[in-house]
PDB file of C-alpha atoms and ligand atoms in Angstrom:
ATOM      1  CA  MET L   1      42.606  75.386   5.247  1.00 68.00           C
ATOM      2  CA  SER L   2      46.005  76.840   3.765  1.00 91.00           C
ATOM      3  CA  VAL L   3      47.471  75.267   0.888  1.00 96.00           C
ATOM      4  CA  VAL L   4      50.517  75.847   1.516  1.00 96.00           C
ATOM      5  CA  LYS L   5      50.052  75.534   5.737  1.00 96.00           C
ATOM      6  CA  GLU L   6      49.094  71.381   4.720  1.00 96.00           C
ATOM      7  CA  ASN L   7      52.083  70.951   1.851  1.00 97.00           C
ATOM      8  CA  ALA L   8      54.248  71.902   4.738  1.00 97.00           C
ATOM      9  CA  ALA L   9      52.360  69.843   7.600  1.00 97.00           C
ATOM     10  CA  LEU L  10      52.417  66.715   4.808  1.00 97.00           C
ATOM     11  CA  ALA L  11      55.490  66.764   4.288  1.00 98.00           C
ATOM     12  CA  ALA L  12      56.936  67.004   7.977  1.00 98.00           C
ATOM     13  CA  LEU L  13      54.942  63.606   8.364  1.00 98.00           C
ATOM     14  CA  ASP L  14      58.196  62.270   6.422  1.00 97.00           C
ATOM     15  CA  PHE L  15      60.538  62.563   9.303  1.00 98.00           C
ATOM     16  CA  VAL L  16      57.513  60.638  11.643  1.00 98.00           C
ATOM     17  CA  GLU L  17      58.448  56.826  12.532  1.00 98.00           C
ATOM     18  CA  SER L  18      56.386  54.750  13.890  1.00 98.00           C
ATOM     19  CA  GLY L  19      57.497  54.519  18.266  1.00 98.00           C
ATOM     20  CA  MET L  20      58.488  57.828  18.390  1.00 98.00           C
ATOM     21  CA  THR L  21      57.185  60.066  21.029  1.00 98.00           C
ATOM     22  CA  LEU L  22      56.570  63.994  19.590  1.00 98.00           C
ATOM     23  CA  GLY L  23      56.125  66.928  20.972  1.00 98.00           C
ATOM     24  CA  LEU L  24      52.938  68.925  19.282  1.00 98.00           C
ATOM     25  CA  GLY L  25      53.273  71.963  18.883  1.00 98.00           C
ATOM     26  CA  SER L  26      50.499  75.028  18.794  1.00 98.00           C
ATOM     27  CA  GLY L  27      48.675  76.849  16.000  1.00 98.00           C
ATOM     28  CA  SER L  28      47.314  75.800  13.082  1.00 97.00           C
ATOM     29  CA  THR L  29      50.169  74.628  11.188  1.00 98.00           C
ATOM     30  CA  ALA L  30      50.657  72.640  13.401  1.00 98.00           C
ATOM     31  CA  GLU L  31      47.191  71.628  14.403  1.00 98.00           C
ATOM     32  CA  ILE L  32      46.822  70.963  10.135  1.00 98.00           C
ATOM     33  CA  PHE L  33      50.107  68.115  11.414  1.00 98.00           C
ATOM     34  CA  ILE L  34      47.697  66.736  14.435  1.00 98.00           C
ATOM     35  CA  ASP L  35      44.928  66.005  11.822  1.00 98.00           C
ATOM     36  CA  ARG L  36      47.635  64.795   9.553  1.00 98.00           C
ATOM     37  CA  LEU L  37      48.988  62.543  12.047  1.00 98.00           C
ATOM     38  CA  GLY L  38      45.958  61.325  13.582  1.00 98.00           C
ATOM     39  CA  GLU L  39      45.116  59.584   9.464  1.00 98.00           C
ATOM     40  CA  LYS L  40      48.401  57.602  10.235  1.00 98.00           C
ATOM     41  CA  VAL L  41      47.388  56.569  13.208  1.00 98.00           C
ATOM     42  CA  ALA L  42      44.402  55.351  12.192  1.00 98.00           C
ATOM     43  CA  GLY L  43      46.653  53.548   9.410  1.00 98.00           C
ATOM     44  CA  GLY L  44      48.624  51.931  12.725  1.00 98.00           C
ATOM     45  CA  MET L  45      51.069  54.109  12.946  1.00 98.00           C
ATOM     46  CA  LYS L  46      52.514  54.145  17.168  1.00 98.00           C
ATOM     47  CA  VAL L  47      53.436  57.176  18.298  1.00 98.00           C
ATOM     48  CA  VAL L  48      52.283  59.484  21.379  1.00 98.00           C
ATOM     49  CA  GLY L  49      52.071  63.064  21.343  1.00 98.00           C
ATOM     50  CA  VAL L  50      52.688  65.626  24.460  1.00 98.00           C
ATOM     51  CA  PRO L  51      50.888  68.433  23.887  1.00 98.00           C
ATOM     52  CA  THR L  52      52.193  71.611  24.349  1.00 98.00           C
ATOM     53  CA  SER L  53      49.023  73.356  24.627  1.00 98.00           C
ATOM     54  CA  LYS L  54      45.709  72.497  25.859  1.00 98.00           C
ATOM     55  CA  ARG L  55      43.851  73.794  22.271  1.00 98.00           C
ATOM     56  CA  THR L  56      46.970  70.563  21.106  1.00 98.00           C
ATOM     57  CA  ALA L  57      45.860  68.325  23.785  1.00 98.00           C
ATOM     58  CA  GLU L  58      42.193  69.273  22.577  1.00 98.00           C
ATOM     59  CA  CYS L  59      43.382  68.812  18.644  1.00 98.00           C
ATOM     60  CA  ALA L  60      44.950  65.580  19.268  1.00 98.00           C
ATOM     61  CA  ILE L  61      41.971  63.748  21.053  1.00 98.00           C
ATOM     62  CA  GLU L  62      39.771  64.824  18.354  1.00 98.00           C
ATOM     63  CA  ALA L  63      42.425  63.965  15.707  1.00 98.00           C
ATOM     64  CA  GLY L  64      43.302  60.507  17.531  1.00 98.00           C
ATOM     65  CA  VAL L  65      46.493  61.249  18.508  1.00 98.00           C
ATOM     66  CA  PRO L  66      47.530  59.487  22.089  1.00 98.00           C
ATOM     67  CA  LEU L  67      48.903  61.679  24.437  1.00 98.00           C
ATOM     68  CA  ILE L  68      50.621  60.825  27.543  1.00 98.00           C
ATOM     69  CA  GLU L  69      51.805  63.742  30.214  1.00 97.00           C
ATOM     70  CA  PRO L  70      55.671  65.334  29.993  1.00 97.00           C
ATOM     71  CA  ASP L  71      56.498  63.901  32.818  1.00 97.00           C
ATOM     72  CA  LYS L  72      56.236  60.498  31.803  1.00 98.00           C
ATOM     73  CA  VAL L  73      58.229  60.379  28.285  1.00 97.00           C
ATOM     74  CA  ASP L  74      62.043  58.758  29.115  1.00 95.00           C
ATOM     75  CA  ARG L  75      62.540  60.502  25.648  1.00 97.00           C
ATOM     76  CA  ILE L  76      61.246  62.761  22.847  1.00 98.00           C
ATOM     77  CA  HIS L  77      62.648  62.290  19.539  1.00 98.00           C
ATOM     78  CA  LEU L  78      60.864  64.761  17.496  1.00 98.00           C
ATOM     79  CA  THR L  79      58.624  68.354  17.785  1.00 98.00           C
ATOM     80  CA  ILE L  80      56.991  69.251  15.390  1.00 98.00           C
ATOM     81  CA  ASP L  81      55.975  72.774  15.603  1.00 98.00           C
ATOM     82  CA  GLY L  82      54.986  76.905  13.521  1.00 98.00           C
ATOM     83  CA  ALA L  83      56.829  79.919  13.897  1.00 98.00           C
ATOM     84  CA  ASP L  84      56.022  83.541  13.854  1.00 98.00           C
ATOM     85  CA  GLU L  85      58.967  84.076  12.329  1.00 98.00           C
ATOM     86  CA  VAL L  86      62.317  82.389  11.011  1.00 98.00           C
ATOM     87  CA  ASP L  87      65.481  84.117  10.601  1.00 97.00           C
ATOM     88  CA  PRO L  88      68.377  82.671   8.438  1.00 96.00           C
ATOM     89  CA  ALA L  89      70.111  80.620  11.409  1.00 96.00           C
ATOM     90  CA  PHE L  90      66.808  79.082  12.155  1.00 97.00           C
ATOM     91  CA  ASN L  91      66.003  81.519  15.297  1.00 98.00           C
ATOM     92  CA  LEU L  92      62.565  81.447  15.623  1.00 98.00           C
ATOM     93  CA  ILE L  93      59.898  84.206  17.051  1.00 98.00           C
ATOM     94  CA  LYS L  94      56.705  81.869  19.181  1.00 98.00           C
ATOM     95  CA  GLY L  95      54.014  82.508  21.344  1.00 98.00           C
ATOM     96  CA  GLY L  96      51.446  84.230  18.644  1.00 98.00           C
ATOM     97  CA  GLY L  97      48.941  82.129  20.220  1.00 98.00           C
ATOM     98  CA  ALA L  98      50.615  82.977  23.683  1.00 98.00           C
ATOM     99  CA  CYS L  99      51.764  78.584  24.381  1.00 98.00           C
ATOM    100  CA  LEU L 100      55.410  80.009  23.784  1.00 98.00           C
ATOM    101  CA  LEU L 101      56.611  78.939  27.423  1.00 98.00           C
ATOM    102  CA  ARG L 102      55.290  74.977  26.756  1.00 98.00           C
ATOM    103  CA  GLU L 103      56.197  75.241  23.459  1.00 98.00           C
ATOM    104  CA  LYS L 104      59.867  76.037  24.823  1.00 98.00           C
ATOM    105  CA  ILE L 105      59.879  73.235  28.131  1.00 98.00           C
ATOM    106  CA  ILE L 106      58.804  70.946  25.125  1.00 98.00           C
ATOM    107  CA  ALA L 107      60.906  72.272  22.088  1.00 98.00           C
ATOM    108  CA  ASN L 108      64.785  72.038  24.503  1.00 98.00           C
ATOM    109  CA  ALA L 109      63.624  68.312  25.797  1.00 98.00           C
ATOM    110  CA  SER L 110      63.307  67.083  23.151  1.00 98.00           C
ATOM    111  CA  GLU L 111      65.934  65.556  20.170  1.00 98.00           C
ATOM    112  CA  ARG L 112      65.247  67.292  17.658  1.00 97.00           C
ATOM    113  CA  MET L 113      62.841  69.688  16.285  1.00 98.00           C
ATOM    114  CA  LEU L 114      60.993  70.848  13.025  1.00 98.00           C
ATOM    115  CA  VAL L 115      59.974  73.984  12.282  1.00 98.00           C
ATOM    116  CA  ILE L 116      56.241  73.920   9.774  1.00 98.00           C
ATOM    117  CA  VAL L 117      55.815  77.329   8.322  1.00 98.00           C
ATOM    118  CA  ASP L 118      54.565  79.374   5.223  1.00 96.00           C
ATOM    119  CA  ALA L 119      56.897  81.383   3.742  1.00 94.00           C
ATOM    120  CA  SER L 120      55.534  84.693   5.042  1.00 95.00           C
ATOM    121  CA  LYS L 121      57.419  84.058   8.036  1.00 97.00           C
ATOM    122  CA  MET L 122      60.953  83.768   6.332  1.00 97.00           C
ATOM    123  CA  VAL L 123      62.951  86.446   7.897  1.00 98.00           C
ATOM    124  CA  GLU L 124      66.307  88.856   7.736  1.00 98.00           C
ATOM    125  CA  ILE L 125      66.082  90.352  11.019  1.00 98.00           C
ATOM    126  CA  LEU L 126      63.004  88.478  13.843  1.00 98.00           C
ATOM    127  CA  GLY L 127      60.992  91.122  15.082  1.00 98.00           C
ATOM    128  CA  LYS L 128      58.834  92.841  12.549  1.00 98.00           C
ATOM    129  CA  PHE L 129      56.807  90.274  14.389  1.00 98.00           C
ATOM    130  CA  PRO L 130      55.635  91.772  17.686  1.00 98.00           C
ATOM    131  CA  LEU L 131      57.805  89.885  20.411  1.00 98.00           C
ATOM    132  CA  PRO L 132      55.796  87.733  23.160  1.00 98.00           C
ATOM    133  CA  ILE L 133      57.163  87.634  26.465  1.00 98.00           C
ATOM    134  CA  GLU L 134      55.359  85.549  29.634  1.00 98.00           C
ATOM    135  CA  VAL L 135      55.436  87.227  33.051  1.00 98.00           C
ATOM    136  CA  ASP L 136      54.545  86.774  35.949  1.00 98.00           C
ATOM    137  CA  PRO L 137      51.282  88.953  36.637  1.00 98.00           C
ATOM    138  CA  PHE L 138      52.867  89.900  40.225  1.00 98.00           C
ATOM    139  CA  GLY L 139      54.576  92.950  40.099  1.00 97.00           C
ATOM    140  CA  MET L 140      53.845  92.963  35.961  1.00 97.00           C
ATOM    141  CA  ALA L 141      54.657  96.895  35.281  1.00 97.00           C
ATOM    142  CA  LEU L 142      57.752  96.184  37.241  1.00 98.00           C
ATOM    143  CA  THR L 143      58.780  93.395  35.012  1.00 98.00           C
ATOM    144  CA  ALA L 144      57.961  96.121  31.538  1.00 98.00           C
ATOM    145  CA  GLU L 145      59.863  97.977  33.002  1.00 98.00           C
ATOM    146  CA  GLN L 146      63.207  95.808  32.757  1.00 98.00           C
ATOM    147  CA  VAL L 147      62.017  94.201  30.195  1.00 98.00           C
ATOM    148  CA  PHE L 148      62.124  97.318  28.025  1.00 98.00           C
ATOM    149  CA  ASP L 149      65.538  98.131  28.907  1.00 98.00           C
ATOM    150  CA  ALA L 150      66.636  94.996  27.919  1.00 98.00           C
ATOM    151  CA  LEU L 151      65.643  95.689  25.142  1.00 98.00           C
ATOM    152  CA  LYS L 152      66.901  98.313  24.433  1.00 98.00           C
ATOM    153  CA  VAL L 153      70.427  97.483  26.300  1.00 98.00           C
ATOM    154  CA  THR L 154      70.874  94.515  23.372  1.00 98.00           C
ATOM    155  CA  GLY L 155      70.254  97.250  20.452  1.00 98.00           C
ATOM    156  CA  CYS L 156      66.477  97.212  19.690  1.00 98.00           C
ATOM    157  CA  LYS L 157      65.722 100.957  18.410  1.00 96.00           C
ATOM    158  CA  GLU L 158      61.803 100.517  19.586  1.00 96.00           C
ATOM    159  CA  ALA L 159      60.424  98.394  22.393  1.00 96.00           C
ATOM    160  CA  GLN L 160      56.584  99.734  23.003  1.00 96.00           C
ATOM    161  CA  THR L 161      55.447  96.728  25.022  1.00 96.00           C
ATOM    162  CA  VAL L 162      51.811  95.675  25.583  1.00 97.00           C
ATOM    163  CA  LEU L 163      50.255  93.730  27.302  1.00 98.00           C
ATOM    164  CA  ARG L 164      47.644  91.359  25.335  1.00 98.00           C
ATOM    165  CA  GLN L 165      44.425  91.238  26.056  1.00 98.00           C
ATOM    166  CA  MET L 166      41.716  88.697  25.395  1.00 97.00           C
ATOM    167  CA  LYS L 167      39.993  89.131  21.833  1.00 95.00           C
ATOM    168  CA  ASP L 168      36.262  89.302  23.206  1.00 96.00           C
ATOM    169  CA  GLY L 169      37.904  92.454  25.165  1.00 95.00           C
ATOM    170  CA  SER L 170      37.590  90.371  29.190  1.00 96.00           C
ATOM    171  CA  GLY L 171      40.758  91.516  30.247  1.00 97.00           C
ATOM    172  CA  PRO L 172      44.585  90.579  29.552  1.00 98.00           C
ATOM    173  CA  LEU L 173      45.213  87.020  28.107  1.00 98.00           C
ATOM    174  CA  VAL L 174      45.844  83.951  30.637  1.00 98.00           C
ATOM    175  CA  THR L 175      48.371  81.950  29.651  1.00 98.00           C
ATOM    176  CA  ASP L 176      47.651  78.233  29.956  1.00 98.00           C
ATOM    177  CA  GLY L 177      49.939  78.659  32.975  1.00 98.00           C
ATOM    178  CA  GLY L 178      48.490  81.296  34.690  1.00 98.00           C
ATOM    179  CA  ASN L 179      50.358  84.000  33.463  1.00 98.00           C
ATOM    180  CA  TYR L 180      50.041  87.002  30.735  1.00 98.00           C
ATOM    181  CA  ILE L 181      52.072  88.174  27.906  1.00 98.00           C
ATOM    182  CA  LEU L 182      54.206  91.782  26.793  1.00 98.00           C
ATOM    183  CA  ASP L 183      54.053  92.123  23.012  1.00 98.00           C
ATOM    184  CA  SER L 184      57.630  94.191  22.673  1.00 98.00           C
ATOM    185  CA  LYS L 185      56.985  95.849  19.470  1.00 98.00           C
ATOM    186  CA  CYS L 186      60.644  95.766  18.036  1.00 98.00           C
ATOM    187  CA  LYS L 187      60.712  96.115  14.432  1.00 97.00           C
ATOM    188  CA  ALA L 188      63.670  94.568  14.396  1.00 98.00           C
ATOM    189  CA  ILE L 189      65.825  92.342  16.998  1.00 98.00           C
ATOM    190  CA  PRO L 190      69.456  92.697  15.745  1.00 98.00           C
ATOM    191  CA  ASN L 191      71.258  90.646  18.612  1.00 98.00           C
ATOM    192  CA  PRO L 192      68.300  88.329  18.958  1.00 98.00           C
ATOM    193  CA  ALA L 193      71.308  85.727  21.081  1.00 98.00           C
ATOM    194  CA  ASP L 194      72.007  88.819  23.117  1.00 98.00           C
ATOM    195  CA  THR L 195      68.049  90.007  23.875  1.00 98.00           C
ATOM    196  CA  ALA L 196      67.552  85.869  24.343  1.00 98.00           C
ATOM    197  CA  LEU L 197      70.248  86.067  27.163  1.00 98.00           C
ATOM    198  CA  ALA L 198      68.638  89.578  28.948  1.00 98.00           C
ATOM    199  CA  LEU L 199      65.153  88.696  29.123  1.00 98.00           C
ATOM    200  CA  SER L 200      65.328  85.193  30.383  1.00 98.00           C
ATOM    201  CA  GLN L 201      67.380  87.384  33.125  1.00 98.00           C
ATOM    202  CA  ILE L 202      64.322  88.739  34.455  1.00 98.00           C
ATOM    203  CA  PRO L 203      62.807  87.444  37.518  1.00 98.00           C
ATOM    204  CA  GLY L 204      59.518  88.195  36.322  1.00 98.00           C
ATOM    205  CA  VAL L 205      59.538  86.414  32.529  1.00 98.00           C
ATOM    206  CA  MET L 206      58.518  83.345  32.545  1.00 98.00           C
ATOM    207  CA  GLU L 207      59.639  82.674  28.794  1.00 98.00           C
ATOM    208  CA  HIS L 208      60.112  84.529  26.332  1.00 98.00           C
ATOM    209  CA  GLY L 209      59.393  84.071  22.327  1.00 98.00           C
ATOM    210  CA  LEU L 210      62.915  83.901  21.115  1.00 98.00           C
ATOM    211  CA  PHE L 211      63.980  80.405  20.343  1.00 98.00           C
ATOM    212  CA  ILE L 212      67.811  80.815  19.817  1.00 98.00           C
ATOM    213  CA  ASP L 213      69.138  77.584  18.524  1.00 97.00           C
ATOM    214  CA  LEU L 214      66.672  74.465  19.059  1.00 98.00           C
ATOM    215  CA  ALA L 215      65.361  74.509  15.283  1.00 98.00           C
ATOM    216  CA  ASP L 216      67.246  72.177  13.385  1.00 97.00           C
ATOM    217  CA  VAL L 217      64.759  71.309  10.267  1.00 98.00           C
ATOM    218  CA  LEU L 218      62.386  74.026   8.615  1.00 98.00           C
ATOM    219  CA  ILE L 219      59.903  72.953   5.867  1.00 98.00           C
ATOM    220  CA  VAL L 220      58.474  75.548   3.917  1.00 98.00           C
ATOM    221  CA  GLY L 221      55.757  75.017   2.230  1.00 97.00           C
ATOM    222  CA  GLU L 222      54.561  76.459  -1.257  1.00 95.00           C
ATOM    223  CA  ALA L 223      51.806  76.035  -3.454  1.00 94.00           C
ATOM    224  CA  ASP L 224      52.506  72.781  -4.815  1.00 94.00           C
ATOM    225  CA  HIS L 225      55.184  71.665  -2.892  1.00 95.00           C
ATOM    226  CA  ALA L 226      57.644  72.264   0.437  1.00 97.00           C
ATOM    227  CA  ARG L 227      61.455  73.275   0.649  1.00 97.00           C
ATOM    228  CA  VAL L 228      62.946  70.832   3.533  1.00 98.00           C
ATOM    229  CA  ILE L 229      65.776  72.581   4.888  1.00 97.00           C
ATOM    230  CA  GLU L 230      68.120  70.993   7.443  1.00 93.00           C
ATOM    231  CA  LEU L 231      70.472  72.315   9.629  1.00 87.00           C
ATOM    232  CA  SER L 232      73.727  71.241  10.580  1.00 77.00           C
ATOM    233  CA  ARG L 233      74.980  71.754  13.932  1.00 70.00           C
ATOM    234  CA  ASP L 234      78.248  70.169  13.746  1.00 67.00           C
TER     235      ASP L 234
HETATM  236  C1  5RP R   1      51.901  79.566  19.524  1.00 69.08           C
HETATM  237  C2  5RP R   1      52.828  79.474  18.439  1.00 69.08           C
HETATM  238  C3  5RP R   1      52.570  78.745  16.727  1.00 69.08           C
HETATM  239  O1  5RP R   1      53.729  78.132  15.909  1.00 69.08           O
HETATM  240  C4  5RP R   1      52.907  80.189  16.149  1.00 69.08           C
HETATM  241  O2  5RP R   1      51.804  81.688  16.306  1.00 69.08           O
HETATM  242  C5  5RP R   1      52.893  79.934  14.374  1.00 69.08           C
HETATM  243  O3  5RP R   1      50.656  79.523  14.348  1.00 69.08           O
HETATM  244  P1  5RP R   1      50.588  79.795  13.386  1.00 69.08           P
HETATM  245  O4  5RP R   1      50.509  78.478  12.248  1.00 69.08           O
HETATM  246  O5  5RP R   1      48.694  79.714  13.142  1.00 69.08           O
HETATM  247  O6  5RP R   1      50.845  80.659  11.972  1.00 69.08           O
HETATM  248  O7  5RP R   1      54.269  80.351  18.647  1.00 69.08           O
HETATM  249  O8  5RP R   1      52.115  80.216  19.686  1.00 69.08           O
END
């Protein structure tokens, strides 16, 4: 297990209080957090989690973290999730694990979003990590053309887009919601808010992996501690 991810996950626990409803993110860092949260629950902490993927739900059940369906909660106090890239304004690229639609639904509904990463995820400009875009399989080639145009028009010099495949080569990867993922190799996304808006206007795009103005707290795991950076949105 990665020590830096573990340190980030442990620092995130300091933000959790008994009685909270938590959004549970997806990915390896989020899973470490869920394991540690399970230990707190075993020790008497009372929380419920809203999972952002089937895999996260399985992980939470294994760790002993009680779950609740998103439509049964009044409020989500805090979401804890990983990221593929983070820029200095706390804008994120997410979706490396293909869970971006559900991750964004839950993050957007949460009072606070806490992002746990290792230092390799910190970038000056988003886009080296291919931008995941979740699309309806219907008319996907038409949607891909519109995605290409939206990226170009908002300043991305490159926009080569590929359909994500299953690792075993059995065909296109299908998300928990039954959609496909296009990965756009932009190299740099100079105007992330504009790009996010343009992508949101394409009907075949279910959601894109740009998380703009959603993260409130960033925890960067280091070898022997974690840096906690809180963003003030006043
Ligand atoms: C899944 C995600 C993950 O949070 C992201 O890919 C980071 O994963 P990891 O913690 O394994 O590096 O967005 O859709």
